[in-house]
XYZ file of C-alpha atoms in Angstrom:
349
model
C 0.000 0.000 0.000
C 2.814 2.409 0.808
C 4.439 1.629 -2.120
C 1.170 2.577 -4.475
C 0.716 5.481 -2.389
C 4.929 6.625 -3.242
C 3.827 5.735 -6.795
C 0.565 7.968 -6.787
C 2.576 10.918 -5.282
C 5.127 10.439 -8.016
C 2.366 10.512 -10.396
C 0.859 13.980 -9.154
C 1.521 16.553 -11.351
C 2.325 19.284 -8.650
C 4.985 16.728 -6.946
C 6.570 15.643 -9.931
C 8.384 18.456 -10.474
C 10.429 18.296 -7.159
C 10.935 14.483 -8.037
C 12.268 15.188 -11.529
C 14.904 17.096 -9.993
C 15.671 14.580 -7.405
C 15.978 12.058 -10.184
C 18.469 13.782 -11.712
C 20.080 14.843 -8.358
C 19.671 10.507 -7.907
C 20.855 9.322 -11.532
C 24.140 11.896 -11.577
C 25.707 10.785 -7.612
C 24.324 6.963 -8.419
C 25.703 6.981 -11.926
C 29.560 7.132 -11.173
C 28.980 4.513 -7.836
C 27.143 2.080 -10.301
C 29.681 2.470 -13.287
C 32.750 2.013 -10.048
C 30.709 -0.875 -8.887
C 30.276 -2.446 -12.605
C 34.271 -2.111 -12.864
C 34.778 -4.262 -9.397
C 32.661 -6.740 -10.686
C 34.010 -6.779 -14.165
C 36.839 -7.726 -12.344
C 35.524 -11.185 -11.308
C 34.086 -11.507 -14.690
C 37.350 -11.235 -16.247
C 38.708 -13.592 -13.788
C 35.992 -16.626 -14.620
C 37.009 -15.397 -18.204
C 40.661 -15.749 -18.116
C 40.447 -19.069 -15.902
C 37.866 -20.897 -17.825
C 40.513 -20.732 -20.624
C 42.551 -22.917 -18.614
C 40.690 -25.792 -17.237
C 37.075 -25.822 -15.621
C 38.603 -27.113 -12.494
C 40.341 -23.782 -12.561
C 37.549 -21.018 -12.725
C 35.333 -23.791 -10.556
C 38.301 -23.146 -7.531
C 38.078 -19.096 -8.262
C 34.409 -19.295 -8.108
C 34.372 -21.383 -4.589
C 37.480 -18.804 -3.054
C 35.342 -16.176 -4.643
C 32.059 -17.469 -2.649
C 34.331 -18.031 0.526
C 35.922 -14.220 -0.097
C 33.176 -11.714 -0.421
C 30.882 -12.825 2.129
C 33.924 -12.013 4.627
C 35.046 -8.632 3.013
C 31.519 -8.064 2.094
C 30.557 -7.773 6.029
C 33.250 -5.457 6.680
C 32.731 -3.158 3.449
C 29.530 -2.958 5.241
C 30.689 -2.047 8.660
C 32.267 0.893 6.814
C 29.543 1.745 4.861
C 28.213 3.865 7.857
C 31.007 6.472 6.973
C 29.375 7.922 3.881
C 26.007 8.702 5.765
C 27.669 9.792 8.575
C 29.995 11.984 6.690
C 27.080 13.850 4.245
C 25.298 14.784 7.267
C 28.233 16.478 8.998
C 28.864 17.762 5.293
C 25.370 19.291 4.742
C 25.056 20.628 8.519
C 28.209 22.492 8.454
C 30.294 20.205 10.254
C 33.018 19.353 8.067
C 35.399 20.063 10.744
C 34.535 16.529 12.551
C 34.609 14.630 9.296
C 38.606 13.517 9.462
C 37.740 12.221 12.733
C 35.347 9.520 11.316
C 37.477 8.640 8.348
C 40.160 7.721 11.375
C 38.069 5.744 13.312
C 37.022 4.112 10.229
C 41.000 3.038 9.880
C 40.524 1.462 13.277
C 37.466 -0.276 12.171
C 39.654 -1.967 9.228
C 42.270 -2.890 11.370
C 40.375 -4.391 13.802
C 38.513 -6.368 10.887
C 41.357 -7.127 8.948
C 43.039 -9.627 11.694
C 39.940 -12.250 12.004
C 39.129 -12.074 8.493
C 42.407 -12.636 7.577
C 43.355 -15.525 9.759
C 40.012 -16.696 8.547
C 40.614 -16.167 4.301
C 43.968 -17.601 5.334
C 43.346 -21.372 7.075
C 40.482 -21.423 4.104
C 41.759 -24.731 4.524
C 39.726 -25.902 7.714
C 35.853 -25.066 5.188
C 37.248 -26.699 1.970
C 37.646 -29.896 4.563
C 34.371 -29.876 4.754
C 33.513 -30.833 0.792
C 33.660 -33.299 -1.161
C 35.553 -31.584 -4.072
C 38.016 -32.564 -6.695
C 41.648 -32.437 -5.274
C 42.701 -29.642 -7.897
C 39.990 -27.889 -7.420
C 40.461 -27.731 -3.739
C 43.795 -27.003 -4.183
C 43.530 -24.050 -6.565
C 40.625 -22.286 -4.379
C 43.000 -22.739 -1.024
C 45.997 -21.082 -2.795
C 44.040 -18.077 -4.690
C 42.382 -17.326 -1.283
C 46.131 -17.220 0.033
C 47.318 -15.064 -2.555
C 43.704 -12.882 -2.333
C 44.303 -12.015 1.707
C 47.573 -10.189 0.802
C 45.526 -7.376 -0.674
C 42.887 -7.285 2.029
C 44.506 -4.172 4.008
C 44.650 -2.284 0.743
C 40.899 -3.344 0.060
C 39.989 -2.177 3.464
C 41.893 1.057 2.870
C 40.565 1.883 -0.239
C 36.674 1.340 1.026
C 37.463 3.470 3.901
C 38.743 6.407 1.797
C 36.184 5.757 -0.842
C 33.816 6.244 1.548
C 35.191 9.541 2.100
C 34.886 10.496 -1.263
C 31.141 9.187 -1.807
C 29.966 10.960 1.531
C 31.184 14.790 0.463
C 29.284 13.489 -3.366
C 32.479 12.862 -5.235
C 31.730 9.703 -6.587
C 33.629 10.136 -9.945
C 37.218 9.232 -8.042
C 36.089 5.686 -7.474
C 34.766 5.552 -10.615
C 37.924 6.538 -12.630
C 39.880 4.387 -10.246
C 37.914 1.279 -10.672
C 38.343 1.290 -14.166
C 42.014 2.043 -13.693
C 42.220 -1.357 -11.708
C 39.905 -3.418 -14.437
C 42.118 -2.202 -16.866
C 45.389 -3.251 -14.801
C 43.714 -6.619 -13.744
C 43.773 -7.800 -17.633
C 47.450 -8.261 -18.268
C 48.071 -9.290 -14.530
C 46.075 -11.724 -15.139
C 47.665 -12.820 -18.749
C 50.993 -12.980 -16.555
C 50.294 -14.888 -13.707
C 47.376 -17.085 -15.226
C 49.609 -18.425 -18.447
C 52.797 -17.430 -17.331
C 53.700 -14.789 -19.563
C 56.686 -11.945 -19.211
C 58.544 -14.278 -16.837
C 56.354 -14.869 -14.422
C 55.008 -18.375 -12.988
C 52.068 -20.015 -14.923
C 49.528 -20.321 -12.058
C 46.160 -20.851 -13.361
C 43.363 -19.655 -11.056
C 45.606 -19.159 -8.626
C 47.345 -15.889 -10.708
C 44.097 -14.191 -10.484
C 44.465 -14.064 -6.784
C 47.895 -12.851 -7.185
C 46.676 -10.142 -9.602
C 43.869 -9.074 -7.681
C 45.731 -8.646 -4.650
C 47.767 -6.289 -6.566
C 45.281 -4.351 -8.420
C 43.792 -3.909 -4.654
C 47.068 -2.047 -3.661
C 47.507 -0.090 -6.910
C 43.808 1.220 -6.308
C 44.183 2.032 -2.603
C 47.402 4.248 -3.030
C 45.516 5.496 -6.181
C 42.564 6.621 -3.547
C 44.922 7.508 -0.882
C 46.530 9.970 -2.867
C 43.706 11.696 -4.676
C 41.806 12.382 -1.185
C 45.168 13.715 0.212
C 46.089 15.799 -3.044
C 42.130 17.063 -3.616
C 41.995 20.817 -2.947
C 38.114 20.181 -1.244
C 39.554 17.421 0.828
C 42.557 18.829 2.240
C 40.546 21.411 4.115
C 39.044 18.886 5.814
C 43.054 18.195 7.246
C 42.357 13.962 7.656
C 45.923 13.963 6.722
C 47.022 16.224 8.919
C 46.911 13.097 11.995
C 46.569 10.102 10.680
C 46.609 8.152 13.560
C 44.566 8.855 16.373
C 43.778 6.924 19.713
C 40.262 5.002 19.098
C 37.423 7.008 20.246
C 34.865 3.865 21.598
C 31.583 6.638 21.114
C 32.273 7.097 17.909
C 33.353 3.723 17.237
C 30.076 2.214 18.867
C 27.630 5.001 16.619
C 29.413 3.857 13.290
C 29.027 0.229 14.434
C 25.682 0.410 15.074
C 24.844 2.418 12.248
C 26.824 0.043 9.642
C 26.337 -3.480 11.333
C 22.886 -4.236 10.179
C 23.907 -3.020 6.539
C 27.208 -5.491 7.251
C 24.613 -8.370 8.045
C 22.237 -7.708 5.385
C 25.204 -7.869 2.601
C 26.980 -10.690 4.050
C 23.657 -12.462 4.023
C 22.828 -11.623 0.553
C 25.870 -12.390 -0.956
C 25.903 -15.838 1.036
C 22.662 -17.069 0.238
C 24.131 -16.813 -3.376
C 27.505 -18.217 -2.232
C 26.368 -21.318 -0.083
C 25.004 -21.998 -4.061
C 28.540 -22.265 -4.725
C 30.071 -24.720 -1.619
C 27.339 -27.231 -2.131
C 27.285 -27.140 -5.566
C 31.280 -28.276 -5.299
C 30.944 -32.117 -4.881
C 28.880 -31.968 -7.989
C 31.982 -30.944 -10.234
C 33.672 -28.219 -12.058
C 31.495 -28.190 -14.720
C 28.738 -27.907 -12.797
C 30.569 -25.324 -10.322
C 31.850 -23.256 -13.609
C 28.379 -22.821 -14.954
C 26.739 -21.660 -12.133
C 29.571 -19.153 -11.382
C 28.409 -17.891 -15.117
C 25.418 -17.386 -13.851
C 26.152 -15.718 -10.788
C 28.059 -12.978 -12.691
C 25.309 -12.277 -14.560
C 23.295 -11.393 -11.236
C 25.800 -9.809 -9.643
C 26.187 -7.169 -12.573
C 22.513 -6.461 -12.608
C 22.567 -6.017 -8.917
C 24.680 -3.653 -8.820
C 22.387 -0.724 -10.675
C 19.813 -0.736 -8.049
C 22.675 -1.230 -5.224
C 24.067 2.162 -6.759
C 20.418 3.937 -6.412
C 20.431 2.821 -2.817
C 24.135 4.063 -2.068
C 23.302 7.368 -4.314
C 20.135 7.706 -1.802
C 21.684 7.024 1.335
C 24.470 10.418 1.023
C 21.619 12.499 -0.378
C 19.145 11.960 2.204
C 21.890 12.353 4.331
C 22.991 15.499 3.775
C 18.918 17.012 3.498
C 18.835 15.896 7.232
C 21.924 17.755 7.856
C 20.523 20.415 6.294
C 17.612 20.020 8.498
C 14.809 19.488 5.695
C 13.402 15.853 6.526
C 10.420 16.607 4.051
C 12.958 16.958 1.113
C 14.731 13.753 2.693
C 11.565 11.977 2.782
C 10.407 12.929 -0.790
C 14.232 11.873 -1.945
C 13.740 8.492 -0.447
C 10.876 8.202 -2.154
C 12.356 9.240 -4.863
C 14.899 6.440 -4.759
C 12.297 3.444 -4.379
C 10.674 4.760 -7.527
C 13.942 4.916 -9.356
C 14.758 1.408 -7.556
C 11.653 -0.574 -9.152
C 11.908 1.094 -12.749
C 15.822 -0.209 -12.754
C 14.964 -3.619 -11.091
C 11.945 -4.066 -13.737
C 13.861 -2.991 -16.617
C 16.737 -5.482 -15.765
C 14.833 -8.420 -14.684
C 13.081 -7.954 -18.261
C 16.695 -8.054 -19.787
C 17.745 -11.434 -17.948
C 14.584 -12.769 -18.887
C-alpha cells in the first residue's frame, strides 16, 4: 500500500516536479557509484574469463574462493559503509570540521577487521575440509584465497577512503579508479594465469595474485587523490593520521553500519552457499553456475548504486535540516529502484 501510495505521489503533477529534480540529483551521484561498482565486478568476470581458458577445475576453484571471499570482506565493506552517511550529514550541517575524525576511526574499524578475516581467508583450509571436491579444485581455491588475503589491508583502505569520497558526493574518483584497476587486472592476469613476461604459470591461482595487486595499486591510487584534492585537504584527515580510538564514535558507526554489514553478508551468502554445495557436484557444474552468478551480480549492482546514491543524499537534506525533502528523496529512490529492477529483470529474462 505504501508503495502505491509513493507511486501515486510520483504521479501527481504538482509533486513531480520536485521528483524530476531529485531524479536527476539521484541518476548523476548513483551513476559514477554504479559504473565504479560495474568495474569491481568486471573484475571477477574477467577472472571466470581468463580461468575458464585454462581448465574448468580452474575457474570452478576461483568461483568457490570467490564465494568463501566476499561474504567475509563483504561484512566489513559494510561495517564501513556507515562512513558515507555519517559523513554527508556532517557535510550538509556544516560540520566538516569533525569529518577527518570519522574517516580515522574508520582506519581502526579496518584494522580491527582485517586480523579475524584474515586468519580466517587464510586457514580457508579448515571449510574446503568440509567438501567433497576434486583435489585440484580444492587445491587451486586454497591457494588463490592465500594469494587474495595479501591485498585485504589495501581493500579495506581503499573502502574506507572511498567512503570519504562518496559521503562529500564525489563519486567520480572511485569511478575513474575502478576502471584504472579493471584495466590493470587484464594483463596481470595474462601474466600470472599463463605465465607470460617471466612470471610463474599459475592458473586460477594468478588471479588471486593479480587481484591482490590491483587492490594495492587502487588504494594508493585513492589515498593519494583524497590527500592531493583541494576540497579534501581542508578537511586536514591527513594532517593526523593516527589517532587513539574514540569507543563513542566507534560504537555510533558500528551500530549504524552493522545491520547493513549483516544484510550484505547475508545476501551475498545465500548466493555463495550456491557455490560450496554445488562443489561435490563438479567443475562443470561449479563453472556454470559461477556464469550465472556474474550475470546477477552485474545487474545487482544498478539498483545497489540507487540505494548508495540515496543514502548520502538523504543524508545530507537531514543535515541540512529538511526531513520533508529527505523523505520525498527516499521516495524518490524506491521509484527509481523498481523502474531499474523491472527494466533489468526484463533483460535477464
Amino acid at each position: 500500500v505504501k508503495i502505491f501510495s509513493i507511486i501515486a505521489n510520483f504521479m501527481n503533477y504538482r509533486l513531480f516536479s520536485q521528483y524530476h529534480i531529485d531524479i536527476q540529483k539521484l541518476i548523476r551521484i548513483a551513476t559514477p557509484i554504479g559504473l565504479a561498482q560495474l568495474a569491481q565486478t568486471g573484475m571477477g568476470t574477467v577472472d571466470v574469463i581468463m580461468a575458464g581458458r585454462v581448465s574448468s577445475a580452474d575457474v570452478s576453484g576461483v568461483g568457490i574462493g570467490a564465494s568463501i571471499w566476499l561474504p567475509l570482506v563483504l561484512f566489513a565493506q559494510g561495517l564501513l559503509l556507515a562512513l558515507p552517511p555519517t559523513i554527508s550529514y556532517l557535510n550538509g550541517s556544516g560540520q566538516r570540521h569533525r569529518i577527518a575524525h570519522q574517516v580515522r576511526q574508520g582506519l581502526w574499524i579496518s584494522f580491527l577487521l582485517m586480523i579475524p578475516l584474515a586468519l580466517i581467508i587464510y586457514h580457508n583450509d579448515f571449510i574446503l575440509q568440509f567438501m567433497n571436491m576434486d583435489a585440484h579444485m580444492a587445491d587451486v581455491t586454497m591457494n588463490y584465497l592465500r594469494a587474495m588475503v595479501w591485498g585485504l589491508p589495501a581493500y579495506l583502505l581503499l573502502i574506507n577512503f572511498r567512503c570519504l569520497n562518496d559521503g562529500i558526493a564525489k563519486t567520480k574518483p572511485a569511478m575513474v579508479i575502478t576502471f584504472i584497476g579493471l584495466m590493470l587486472n587484464i594483463p596481470l592476469n595474462y601474466m600470472f594465469i599463463y605465465g607470460k613476461f617471466g612470471a610463474p604459470a599459475l592458473g586460477g591461482v594468478g588471479c588471486g595474485v593479480a587481484t591482490a595487486i590491483v587492490n594495492w595499486a587502487m588504494a594508493i591510487l585513492m589515498i593519494t587523490y583524497s590527500a592531493k584534492n583541494y576540497n579534501e585537504r581542508s578537511l586536514k584527515v591527513f594532517e593526523k593520521i593516527i589517532e587513539k580510538p574514540d569507543i563513542k564514535t566507534l560504537k555510533k558507526l558500528t551500530a549504524l553500519g552493522l545491520p547493513i554489514a549483516i544484510a550484505l553478508c547475508s545476501e551475498v551468502s545465500l548466493f555463495a552457499l550456491s557455490s560450496l554445495l554445488l562443489s561435490p557436484l563438479g567443475a562443470d557444474v561449479v563453472a556454470s553456475h559461477q556464469i550465472a552468478l556474474n550475470t546477477s551480480a552485474v545487474a545487482f549492482m544498478f539498483p545497489m548504486s540507487i540505494a548508495m546514491a540515496a543514502t548520502i543524499l538523504v543524508a545530507q537534506e537531514l543535515g541540512n535540516h529538511a526531513p520533508q525533502k529527505a523523505k520525498i528523496m527516499a521516495h524518490t529512490a524506491i521509484i527509481l529502484g523498481l523502474i531499474a529492477a523491472s527494466v533489468l529483470a526484463l533483460v535477464i529474462w
